[in-house]
XYZ file of C-alpha atoms in Angstrom:
658
model
C -6.343 94.819 -70.620
C -8.238 91.012 -71.027
C -6.914 89.974 -67.707
C -9.569 91.464 -65.438
C -12.299 90.367 -67.947
C -14.088 86.786 -67.521
C -12.690 83.995 -69.933
C -14.728 82.960 -72.637
C -17.106 85.761 -72.575
C -17.968 87.715 -75.769
C -15.951 90.942 -74.529
C -12.939 88.568 -73.341
C -12.490 86.832 -76.754
C -13.007 90.408 -78.648
C -10.236 92.095 -76.484
C -7.804 88.946 -77.349
C -8.480 89.205 -81.204
C -7.943 92.967 -81.183
C -4.817 92.679 -79.547
C -3.601 90.057 -81.902
C -4.624 92.019 -84.647
C -2.774 95.204 -83.242
C 0.561 93.013 -82.980
C -0.031 91.788 -86.537
C -0.225 95.430 -87.636
C 3.133 96.296 -85.826
C 5.150 93.669 -87.197
C 3.838 94.095 -90.718
C 4.070 98.245 -90.618
C 6.556 99.368 -88.251
C 5.527 103.403 -89.072
C 1.377 103.608 -88.014
C 1.002 105.921 -85.702
C -0.841 105.358 -82.437
C -4.005 106.725 -83.613
C -4.299 104.673 -86.399
C -3.422 101.444 -83.693
C -6.274 102.238 -81.476
C -8.752 102.603 -84.525
C -7.391 99.188 -85.589
C -7.956 98.067 -82.222
C -11.134 99.371 -81.951
C -12.516 97.960 -85.411
C -11.148 94.106 -84.432
C -12.816 94.806 -81.244
C -16.208 95.339 -82.556
C -16.106 93.378 -85.234
C -15.491 90.546 -82.899
C -18.386 91.394 -80.684
C -20.718 91.831 -83.851
C -20.032 88.360 -84.943
C -20.753 87.444 -81.161
C -24.619 89.170 -81.583
C -25.108 87.422 -84.708
C -23.827 89.967 -87.324
C -21.788 88.811 -90.382
C -20.000 92.004 -91.066
C -19.503 95.374 -89.536
C -20.458 98.428 -91.226
C -17.954 100.771 -91.633
C -20.238 103.571 -90.856
C -21.209 102.369 -87.134
C -17.335 101.997 -86.721
C -17.023 105.489 -87.968
C -19.248 106.590 -85.154
C -17.286 104.405 -82.634
C -14.070 105.856 -83.540
C -15.107 109.536 -82.938
C -16.667 109.071 -79.863
C -13.515 106.997 -78.763
C -11.271 109.923 -79.798
C -13.520 112.741 -78.459
C -11.999 112.859 -74.887
C -8.304 112.927 -76.102
C -8.610 115.604 -78.353
C -6.492 118.769 -77.222
C -6.336 120.361 -80.698
C -9.745 123.028 -81.104
C -9.231 121.764 -84.971
C -8.414 118.032 -85.282
C -8.753 116.644 -88.684
C -12.324 115.407 -89.090
C -12.523 111.514 -89.498
C -14.464 110.934 -92.895
C -15.530 107.183 -93.961
C -12.547 107.517 -96.466
C -9.551 108.186 -94.031
C -11.051 105.375 -91.863
C -11.176 102.930 -94.585
C -7.734 104.044 -95.913
C -6.236 103.872 -92.285
C -7.798 99.984 -92.039
C -5.982 99.374 -95.275
C -2.916 100.759 -94.641
C -2.551 98.311 -91.457
C -1.632 95.438 -93.418
C -4.338 93.298 -91.296
C -7.215 93.942 -94.016
C -7.615 92.435 -97.172
C -10.057 93.401 -100.082
C -12.518 90.704 -101.870
C -10.144 90.386 -104.848
C -6.845 90.244 -102.636
C -7.927 88.610 -99.347
C -4.440 87.381 -98.899
C -4.199 85.699 -95.311
C -5.271 89.269 -93.580
C -7.600 88.471 -90.717
C -10.014 91.025 -91.967
C -11.662 91.724 -95.392
C -13.122 95.303 -96.241
C -15.692 94.737 -99.223
C -16.488 97.635 -102.000
C -20.044 98.405 -100.179
C -17.748 99.614 -96.645
C -18.244 96.244 -94.611
C -15.613 94.972 -92.548
C -15.643 91.056 -91.967
C -13.642 88.551 -90.369
C -12.125 86.745 -93.278
C -13.409 83.411 -92.712
C -17.170 84.852 -92.456
C -16.495 86.477 -95.883
C -15.383 83.446 -97.530
C -18.368 81.635 -96.357
C -20.412 84.057 -97.694
C -18.600 84.324 -101.173
C -18.451 80.408 -101.403
C -22.579 80.195 -100.224
C -23.363 82.645 -103.055
C -21.667 80.600 -105.773
C -23.185 77.513 -104.456
C -26.788 79.074 -104.753
C -26.333 80.369 -108.243
C -25.248 77.076 -109.192
C -28.419 75.336 -107.945
C -30.598 78.535 -109.001
C -29.949 78.137 -112.878
C -32.574 76.278 -114.524
C -31.723 73.175 -116.193
C -33.465 71.552 -118.883
C -32.604 67.932 -118.040
C -34.567 67.178 -115.576
C -37.791 65.974 -117.474
C -38.639 64.041 -120.374
C -42.096 64.461 -122.165
C -42.784 60.990 -120.191
C -41.715 62.327 -116.661
C -43.922 65.597 -117.603
C -46.635 64.147 -118.530
C -46.899 61.396 -115.571
C -46.218 64.762 -112.921
C -49.362 66.447 -114.362
C -51.577 63.604 -114.129
C -50.434 63.148 -110.558
C -50.499 66.966 -109.358
C -54.335 66.931 -111.013
C -54.879 63.678 -108.954
C -53.570 65.141 -105.502
C -54.867 68.785 -106.058
C -58.569 69.095 -105.624
C -60.619 70.117 -108.942
C -61.427 73.246 -107.379
C -58.500 74.287 -106.141
C -56.340 74.444 -109.463
C -55.801 78.256 -110.078
C -57.723 80.161 -112.685
C -56.244 82.693 -114.995
C -57.940 85.441 -113.213
C -56.987 84.553 -109.504
C -53.147 84.533 -108.272
C -51.842 81.281 -108.416
C -52.120 79.267 -105.081
C -48.553 79.271 -103.311
C -48.340 75.627 -102.663
C -49.075 74.760 -106.267
C -46.253 77.304 -107.436
C -43.881 75.706 -105.044
C -44.211 72.342 -106.250
C -44.044 73.352 -109.680
C -40.719 75.308 -108.899
C -39.386 72.309 -107.155
C -40.000 70.010 -110.051
C -38.452 72.058 -112.609
C -35.147 73.325 -110.903
C -32.721 72.703 -108.193
C -33.068 75.431 -105.614
C -36.364 76.214 -104.054
C -37.061 78.805 -101.317
C -40.321 78.330 -99.400
C -41.489 80.419 -96.501
C -44.531 80.667 -94.793
C -45.772 80.826 -91.243
C -47.527 78.026 -89.241
C -50.265 76.008 -90.685
C -49.774 77.239 -94.399
C -48.901 73.990 -95.798
C -45.294 73.851 -95.971
C -45.516 70.162 -95.105
C -48.655 69.542 -97.518
C -46.478 70.905 -100.196
C -43.799 68.880 -99.309
C -45.830 65.536 -99.467
C -47.088 66.918 -102.671
C -43.550 67.169 -103.872
C -42.169 63.931 -102.623
C -45.107 61.956 -104.469
C -43.954 63.640 -107.887
C -40.354 62.936 -107.450
C -40.753 59.118 -106.166
C -43.610 58.575 -108.918
C -40.931 59.804 -111.656
C -37.513 58.220 -109.914
C -38.645 55.223 -107.177
C -35.304 55.121 -106.505
C -34.147 58.892 -105.798
C -32.182 58.988 -102.689
C -33.936 61.539 -100.511
C -32.707 63.225 -97.555
C -34.643 65.040 -94.777
C -32.928 67.108 -92.227
C -33.464 70.141 -90.067
C -30.956 72.013 -87.709
C -32.281 70.277 -84.328
C -33.545 66.643 -83.667
C -36.886 68.285 -82.403
C -37.452 69.765 -85.734
C -36.212 66.927 -87.658
C -38.554 64.290 -85.908
C -41.833 66.784 -86.181
C -40.760 66.963 -89.591
C -41.187 63.148 -90.219
C -44.230 62.892 -88.191
C -45.951 65.586 -90.103
C -45.019 64.114 -93.604
C -46.332 60.496 -92.176
C -49.370 62.384 -91.036
C -50.306 64.096 -94.370
C -49.238 61.437 -96.832
C -52.062 59.107 -95.771
C -54.195 60.509 -98.991
C -51.774 59.083 -101.559
C -51.864 55.515 -103.252
C -50.125 52.699 -101.182
C -47.342 52.349 -103.423
C -46.021 56.215 -103.008
C -46.747 55.706 -99.241
C -44.254 53.097 -99.194
C -41.944 55.043 -100.715
C -41.632 57.892 -98.603
C -38.921 58.511 -96.643
C -39.385 57.549 -92.941
C -36.471 59.337 -91.133
C -34.867 62.764 -90.756
C -31.826 63.739 -88.895
C -30.472 66.575 -87.701
C -28.218 68.817 -90.274
C -24.861 67.614 -88.210
C -25.853 64.079 -88.305
C -26.466 64.044 -91.642
C -23.027 66.068 -92.577
C -21.309 63.291 -89.917
C -19.620 65.137 -87.715
C -15.757 64.677 -86.982
C -14.956 64.180 -83.182
C -13.077 67.048 -81.436
C -14.504 69.755 -84.057
C -12.258 68.282 -87.155
C -15.075 69.302 -89.572
C -17.491 67.033 -91.259
C -17.386 63.574 -93.092
C -19.281 65.184 -96.087
C -18.228 68.468 -98.014
C -17.425 70.006 -101.181
C -15.058 67.027 -102.268
C -16.734 64.348 -100.337
C -20.730 64.828 -101.446
C -23.893 63.415 -99.503
C -25.156 60.292 -101.709
C -28.278 61.739 -102.401
C -30.469 62.956 -104.874
C -32.669 65.355 -103.065
C -32.312 67.342 -99.751
C -35.464 68.756 -97.825
C -34.447 71.140 -94.778
C -36.931 72.268 -92.690
C -36.930 75.092 -89.917
C -33.901 76.693 -92.491
C -34.424 80.216 -90.723
C -32.373 78.439 -87.834
C -29.054 77.857 -90.017
C -26.504 79.956 -89.250
C -23.892 81.284 -92.385
C -21.262 78.786 -91.807
C -23.493 75.686 -91.324
C -25.552 76.804 -94.720
C -22.270 77.165 -96.508
C -20.874 73.361 -95.299
C -24.294 71.877 -95.736
C -24.902 73.439 -99.322
C -21.329 72.485 -100.374
C -22.077 68.737 -99.583
C -24.632 68.603 -101.473
C -24.176 67.259 -105.160
C -24.622 69.656 -108.163
C -27.313 67.596 -109.877
C -29.412 67.099 -106.834
C -32.540 69.305 -105.689
C -32.281 71.625 -102.784
C -35.543 72.748 -100.731
C -35.273 74.997 -97.827
C -38.418 75.531 -95.592
C -38.735 77.844 -93.142
C -40.391 80.969 -91.988
C -38.561 84.566 -92.786
C -40.377 86.130 -90.098
C -39.126 83.657 -87.083
C -35.911 84.216 -85.228
C -32.448 83.821 -87.020
C -29.839 81.507 -85.973
C -28.341 81.752 -82.874
C -24.654 82.125 -84.228
C -23.961 84.686 -87.120
C -25.976 85.000 -90.618
C -29.766 85.396 -90.866
C -29.302 83.372 -94.162
C -33.063 82.177 -94.716
C -34.609 85.388 -94.213
C -32.163 87.122 -96.228
C -32.623 84.949 -99.180
C -36.412 84.948 -98.781
C -36.871 88.960 -98.931
C -37.904 88.512 -102.475
C -40.630 86.296 -103.764
C -41.171 84.791 -107.370
C -43.475 87.515 -109.148
C -47.093 86.802 -109.838
C -46.331 86.183 -113.687
C -43.565 83.668 -112.924
C -45.981 81.855 -110.822
C -48.253 81.459 -113.443
C -45.681 80.623 -116.229
C -44.315 78.055 -113.763
C -47.901 76.132 -113.447
C -48.633 76.427 -117.233
C -45.339 74.652 -117.803
C -45.880 71.956 -115.701
C -49.404 71.745 -115.270
C -50.515 72.705 -118.724
C -53.326 74.918 -117.125
C -54.032 78.085 -119.425
C -51.692 81.140 -118.400
C -53.649 84.712 -117.940
C -54.533 86.577 -120.365
C -51.854 89.394 -119.508
C -49.262 86.458 -119.352
C -47.563 85.891 -123.423
C -47.673 82.229 -124.138
C -44.306 80.753 -123.601
C -42.045 80.410 -126.602
C -41.914 76.924 -127.334
C -38.736 75.753 -125.992
C -39.287 77.099 -122.495
C -42.637 75.049 -122.145
C -41.183 72.533 -119.647
C -39.017 74.877 -117.311
C -39.816 77.864 -115.582
C -37.591 80.369 -116.466
C -35.097 82.558 -114.206
C -32.948 85.384 -115.065
C -29.770 85.012 -112.838
C -28.749 88.722 -113.081
C -26.618 90.961 -111.186
C -29.622 92.600 -109.072
C -29.862 91.639 -105.312
C -32.832 89.899 -105.909
C -31.073 87.403 -108.154
C -32.851 84.201 -106.646
C -36.406 85.685 -106.110
C -37.657 83.099 -108.854
C -36.407 80.355 -106.606
C -38.654 81.687 -103.517
C -42.269 81.265 -102.626
C -44.254 82.687 -99.843
C -47.164 80.921 -98.776
C -49.299 83.118 -97.053
C -52.610 81.133 -96.807
C -53.095 80.224 -93.117
C -55.122 76.900 -92.695
C -54.517 76.267 -89.139
C -56.063 79.822 -87.797
C -59.540 81.060 -89.181
C -60.134 84.670 -89.822
C -61.269 85.223 -86.194
C -58.323 83.567 -84.488
C -56.549 85.476 -81.620
C -53.080 83.489 -82.300
C -53.578 84.162 -85.986
C -54.351 87.924 -85.476
C -51.675 88.145 -82.470
C -49.131 86.390 -85.183
C -49.992 89.054 -87.865
C -50.086 92.224 -85.778
C -46.241 91.201 -84.587
C -45.263 90.461 -88.196
C -46.382 93.823 -89.550
C -44.830 95.713 -86.510
C -48.304 97.006 -85.402
C -48.415 97.503 -81.390
C -51.663 99.040 -82.057
C -53.094 96.048 -83.603
C -51.617 93.921 -81.281
C -52.708 95.570 -78.157
C -56.448 95.382 -79.733
C -56.151 91.772 -79.966
C -55.108 91.191 -76.459
C -57.513 93.189 -74.899
C -60.148 91.605 -76.506
C -58.664 88.527 -75.235
C -60.859 86.858 -72.042
C -59.919 86.954 -68.736
C -57.653 84.487 -67.461
C -60.518 82.700 -65.456
C -62.437 82.056 -68.675
C -62.931 78.718 -70.165
C -61.819 77.490 -73.864
C -59.937 80.927 -74.919
C -58.037 81.023 -77.860
C -55.645 83.379 -76.339
C -55.304 85.134 -72.652
C -53.512 87.516 -71.932
C -52.179 88.364 -68.401
C -51.389 91.784 -67.809
C -50.293 91.581 -64.136
C -46.537 90.585 -64.425
C -44.992 92.001 -61.711
C -44.223 88.664 -60.126
C -43.932 85.523 -61.303
C -45.699 83.825 -58.429
C -48.819 86.196 -59.197
C -52.148 83.656 -59.056
C -53.412 83.925 -62.820
C -49.473 82.751 -64.063
C -48.672 80.317 -61.511
C -51.982 78.670 -62.063
C -51.468 78.678 -65.552
C -48.248 76.979 -65.634
C -49.831 74.150 -63.005
C -52.811 73.506 -64.842
C -50.230 73.263 -68.073
C -48.251 70.656 -66.382
C -51.063 68.604 -64.430
C -51.800 66.231 -67.410
C -47.985 65.644 -66.868
C -48.540 64.490 -63.224
C -51.448 62.809 -63.705
C -49.666 60.866 -66.361
C -46.711 60.266 -64.005
C -49.071 59.119 -60.866
C -50.995 56.766 -63.462
C -48.249 55.125 -65.681
C -44.718 56.194 -64.901
C -43.466 53.193 -66.770
C -45.759 54.589 -70.072
C -42.555 56.601 -71.786
C -45.166 57.313 -74.641
C -47.867 58.260 -72.671
C -45.747 60.522 -70.342
C -43.901 62.327 -73.129
C -47.526 62.917 -75.315
C -48.568 64.493 -71.468
C -45.507 66.479 -71.216
C -45.629 67.747 -74.913
C -48.989 69.273 -74.585
C -47.507 72.269 -72.784
C -44.612 74.166 -72.437
C -43.552 77.541 -70.998
C -41.488 79.879 -73.049
C -39.413 82.957 -71.518
C -37.943 85.624 -73.516
C -35.022 85.978 -71.282
C -32.761 83.400 -69.138
C -32.095 84.951 -66.202
C -34.134 87.106 -63.378
C -37.512 86.180 -61.731
C -39.340 86.038 -65.294
C -36.382 83.857 -66.896
C -36.547 80.039 -67.747
C -34.063 79.592 -64.738
C -35.812 80.432 -62.142
C -39.409 79.088 -63.639
C -37.611 75.578 -64.247
C -36.494 75.911 -60.724
C -40.138 76.316 -58.938
C -41.653 73.897 -61.636
C -39.248 71.176 -61.161
C -39.681 71.634 -56.864
C -43.508 71.577 -57.919
C -43.061 68.382 -59.777
C -40.982 66.731 -56.957
C -43.888 67.289 -54.614
C -46.419 65.602 -57.125
C -44.450 62.459 -57.211
C -43.104 62.531 -53.772
C -39.495 63.032 -54.449
C -37.376 64.037 -51.664
C -36.160 67.623 -52.257
C -32.404 66.983 -52.272
C -32.517 64.154 -54.590
C -30.561 64.548 -57.794
C -32.836 62.330 -59.774
C -36.593 62.084 -59.819
C -39.559 60.377 -61.607
C -40.847 63.120 -64.008
C -37.715 65.165 -64.466
C -37.695 67.008 -67.717
C -33.865 67.948 -69.206
C -32.537 69.600 -72.249
C -28.847 68.538 -73.151
C -26.774 71.978 -73.602
C -23.472 70.130 -74.891
C -23.184 67.234 -78.156
C -22.320 63.917 -77.077
C -21.267 62.124 -80.688
C -20.460 59.029 -78.517
C -24.192 58.796 -77.176
C -25.911 60.349 -80.005
C -27.456 63.255 -77.883
C -27.184 66.792 -79.231
C -27.780 70.199 -77.938
C -31.635 70.986 -77.606
C -32.583 67.031 -77.039
C -34.996 66.783 -74.580
C -35.703 63.946 -72.486
C -37.826 62.719 -69.202
C -36.319 60.859 -66.617
C -38.604 57.833 -65.812
C -38.234 54.043 -64.137
C -37.085 51.128 -66.608
C -38.674 47.879 -66.458
C -36.326 47.148 -63.501
C -37.343 50.452 -61.616
C -33.737 51.979 -62.423
C -34.123 55.915 -63.131
C -33.327 56.313 -66.849
C -33.492 59.350 -68.834
C -35.519 58.542 -72.089
C -35.252 60.528 -75.640
C -37.494 60.181 -78.311
C -36.102 58.308 -81.167
C -37.443 57.792 -84.901
C -39.405 56.224 -85.819
C -41.870 56.511 -82.943
C -39.443 54.923 -80.507
C -37.856 55.855 -77.387
C -34.019 54.792 -76.120
C -32.713 55.579 -72.600
C -29.443 57.041 -71.104
C -28.258 56.386 -67.589
C -28.380 59.659 -65.924
C -24.569 59.541 -64.859
C -23.350 59.922 -68.554
C -25.539 62.715 -69.741
C -23.328 65.543 -71.290
C -24.526 68.968 -69.814
C -28.004 69.599 -69.465
C -30.799 71.538 -67.593
C -34.238 71.445 -66.570
C -36.782 71.723 -69.465
C -39.977 72.808 -68.313
C -39.414 76.474 -68.947
C -37.560 77.181 -72.062
C -36.387 80.210 -73.812
C -38.148 81.220 -76.718
C -35.070 80.639 -78.826
C -34.295 77.106 -77.686
C -37.991 76.671 -78.242
C -37.696 77.282 -82.163
C -38.589 74.166 -84.085
C -41.056 72.887 -81.665
C -44.967 73.075 -81.405
C -46.764 72.448 -78.491
C -51.002 72.382 -78.196
C -50.591 74.861 -75.360
C -48.138 77.596 -74.929
C -47.279 80.112 -72.213
C -45.388 83.130 -73.742
C -43.834 85.319 -70.498
C -42.118 88.526 -70.770
C -40.421 90.706 -68.250
C -42.283 93.530 -67.159
C -40.404 96.109 -68.136
C -38.736 96.129 -71.969
C -35.985 93.598 -72.574
C -33.092 94.259 -74.922
C -33.707 90.821 -76.246
C -37.253 90.851 -76.658
C -37.505 91.815 -80.333
C -40.440 91.529 -83.236
C -39.433 87.859 -84.201
C -38.826 86.586 -80.707
C -42.393 87.421 -79.810
C -43.752 86.171 -83.442
C -41.829 82.913 -82.574
C -43.167 82.573 -79.305
C -46.638 82.962 -80.187
C -46.726 80.430 -82.956
C -45.145 77.807 -81.105
C -48.819 77.471 -80.038
C -51.242 75.298 -82.168
C -54.522 75.762 -80.347
C -54.206 78.292 -77.129
C -51.855 80.541 -75.904
C -51.483 82.505 -72.592
C -49.592 85.725 -73.179
C -47.994 86.864 -69.741
C -46.650 90.424 -70.420
C -47.033 93.925 -69.577
C -48.530 96.307 -72.703
C -45.060 98.185 -72.173
C -43.277 95.139 -72.979
C -45.348 94.007 -75.763
C -45.236 97.289 -77.681
C -41.411 97.442 -77.493
C -40.836 94.416 -78.666
C -43.147 94.702 -81.618
C -41.376 98.158 -82.321
C -37.690 96.305 -82.452
C -37.062 94.255 -85.251
C -34.119 92.291 -85.472
C -31.133 93.519 -87.259
C -28.367 91.111 -88.657
C -25.654 92.973 -91.013
C -24.567 91.102 -93.860
C -23.744 91.275 -97.467
C -25.004 87.953 -98.924
C -27.018 89.582 -101.506
C -23.898 91.648 -102.914
C -22.056 88.632 -103.044
C -25.074 87.010 -105.414
C -24.276 90.004 -107.443
C -20.719 89.604 -107.479
C -20.631 86.299 -107.999
C -22.934 85.999 -110.987
C -20.219 88.398 -112.630
C -17.118 86.458 -113.091
C -14.048 88.309 -112.043
C -15.435 90.352 -109.412
C -14.705 87.759 -106.486
C -12.189 85.175 -106.355
C -13.078 81.678 -106.798
C -12.798 80.004 -103.404
C -11.910 76.376 -102.748
C -14.850 74.700 -100.735
C -12.609 71.975 -99.316
C -9.782 74.621 -97.833
C -11.972 75.099 -94.713
C -12.527 71.210 -93.923
């Protein structure tokens, strides 16, 4: 069966896995009927495809529908026995290839008590991550002594403007609550859109931590190199108001999660793991929505038990490319208003609201959290930042982002119809509705104008890597799809040809000045990772090199011949752009609704723009995207409930997977 499929595709891998599972069943259960083997093959096949699509598990009711559809053409009995959820579950359990949470054995699949079918390793990841999160979320009374509390209160009062402190009659400010939580517990999850103050919150938190513990070992990380570099730059730019002594102690470097953990060659796991932890006291992870289940598990297990963990992200953005939507799942519920006031009262000494009873004396120094068996067991560790500082109330970008996030095509179309025409100057947002051809005048003009600063910088000073890189990063074309006339591949070809013409490069040349490239394969020896973006520019000797940003505010060159797999980077897919921001962005959707154009994809594309946005999309494509929220099947919240009750799920050895 798999011989007719293209190797290494999800379908090919799924078919191969399904055949292996059936062979396993035949070896362990001789008497399985043919229809049971067919159902088992379908279950393994669908489960493998589900994980390839980003799901952690496969709901049994989805498999039930697929099993009924597959069996329908073969029925000859006028009254066949009806396949039910119970009978399907029993059929899978009888195959000898499906374990249970309490008895997973060495079975390739696990079926939980909520009728979710897992690959064994993903159930293991989910259980281990839940256990680590709950250990981190339990409040601890040893984080502060009286001197630390007094010092922290004084510092926070100096950092926060006097008229910005929360009053009893008002809802507490999210930034203040986030700092209070992060200082009084070991796990804080902060979700907010662009411009809501996540970096400002981190700077205030770091200032307090370093004032208390000058020698604290702090690690800053993000899933991609671009996001890690942007995190460092943002912290540096927002720390200028701090006392010079604290500015000097601020961390100056950040890394990708893979670099932090230390990737072993040939996919042999990580240097740091549950039995060899990172030498840190604080971990702050930006763009945490990009963490998949496996990477999140490895990362958190490598953090020492005493260390603080702060996860920053936007729950409404795209989830990771790999299986899981960990950050969105954890951020589904946030801390209550009463808990927020209690947190601030405990830390800042501000008066609680009239409706909030005075805290008992023994709880004054800590935010209290009831780690119960409810799905929202971590909600007392979660803060939503809802106030936007970047976009004012009349901002077109802000209105678009809000309409998409709320799933309202009416509000979205109302905002884009009010946008000026493409020829208008100083437009916050511009809508190009005529998308029949990517060569349409308005869209192509937008792309050429967007990269005109790059062409000018290349003409004036091609040896000035910093100036050319700055010009390049002012604008980016972001595509919803990769293939087709509106996809990143086609637009990259056209833009590459245009840059060649601007710099006078021969059409057949493999390398040319101004060539923008994105790495597509990790190269641990060169220190290049998937997603790193570089520019081809001459060095002092006139030789062409590929220049990559290198913290702090530096660049390094690589010989073009040494580059791992790469492709042009003038037009990126929106997925690839996650973790980046640009002054101006063009978001390009195909004219007809695309399966991959989801609500989260559109929101992520729109919010990559700092100042101006061109939206090239038909009304039908926009409405379809807004009405298509991403679904990621997962059981993490149930794992949290189960792990909180000893005995429901067996203990897992974090080192076993390394």
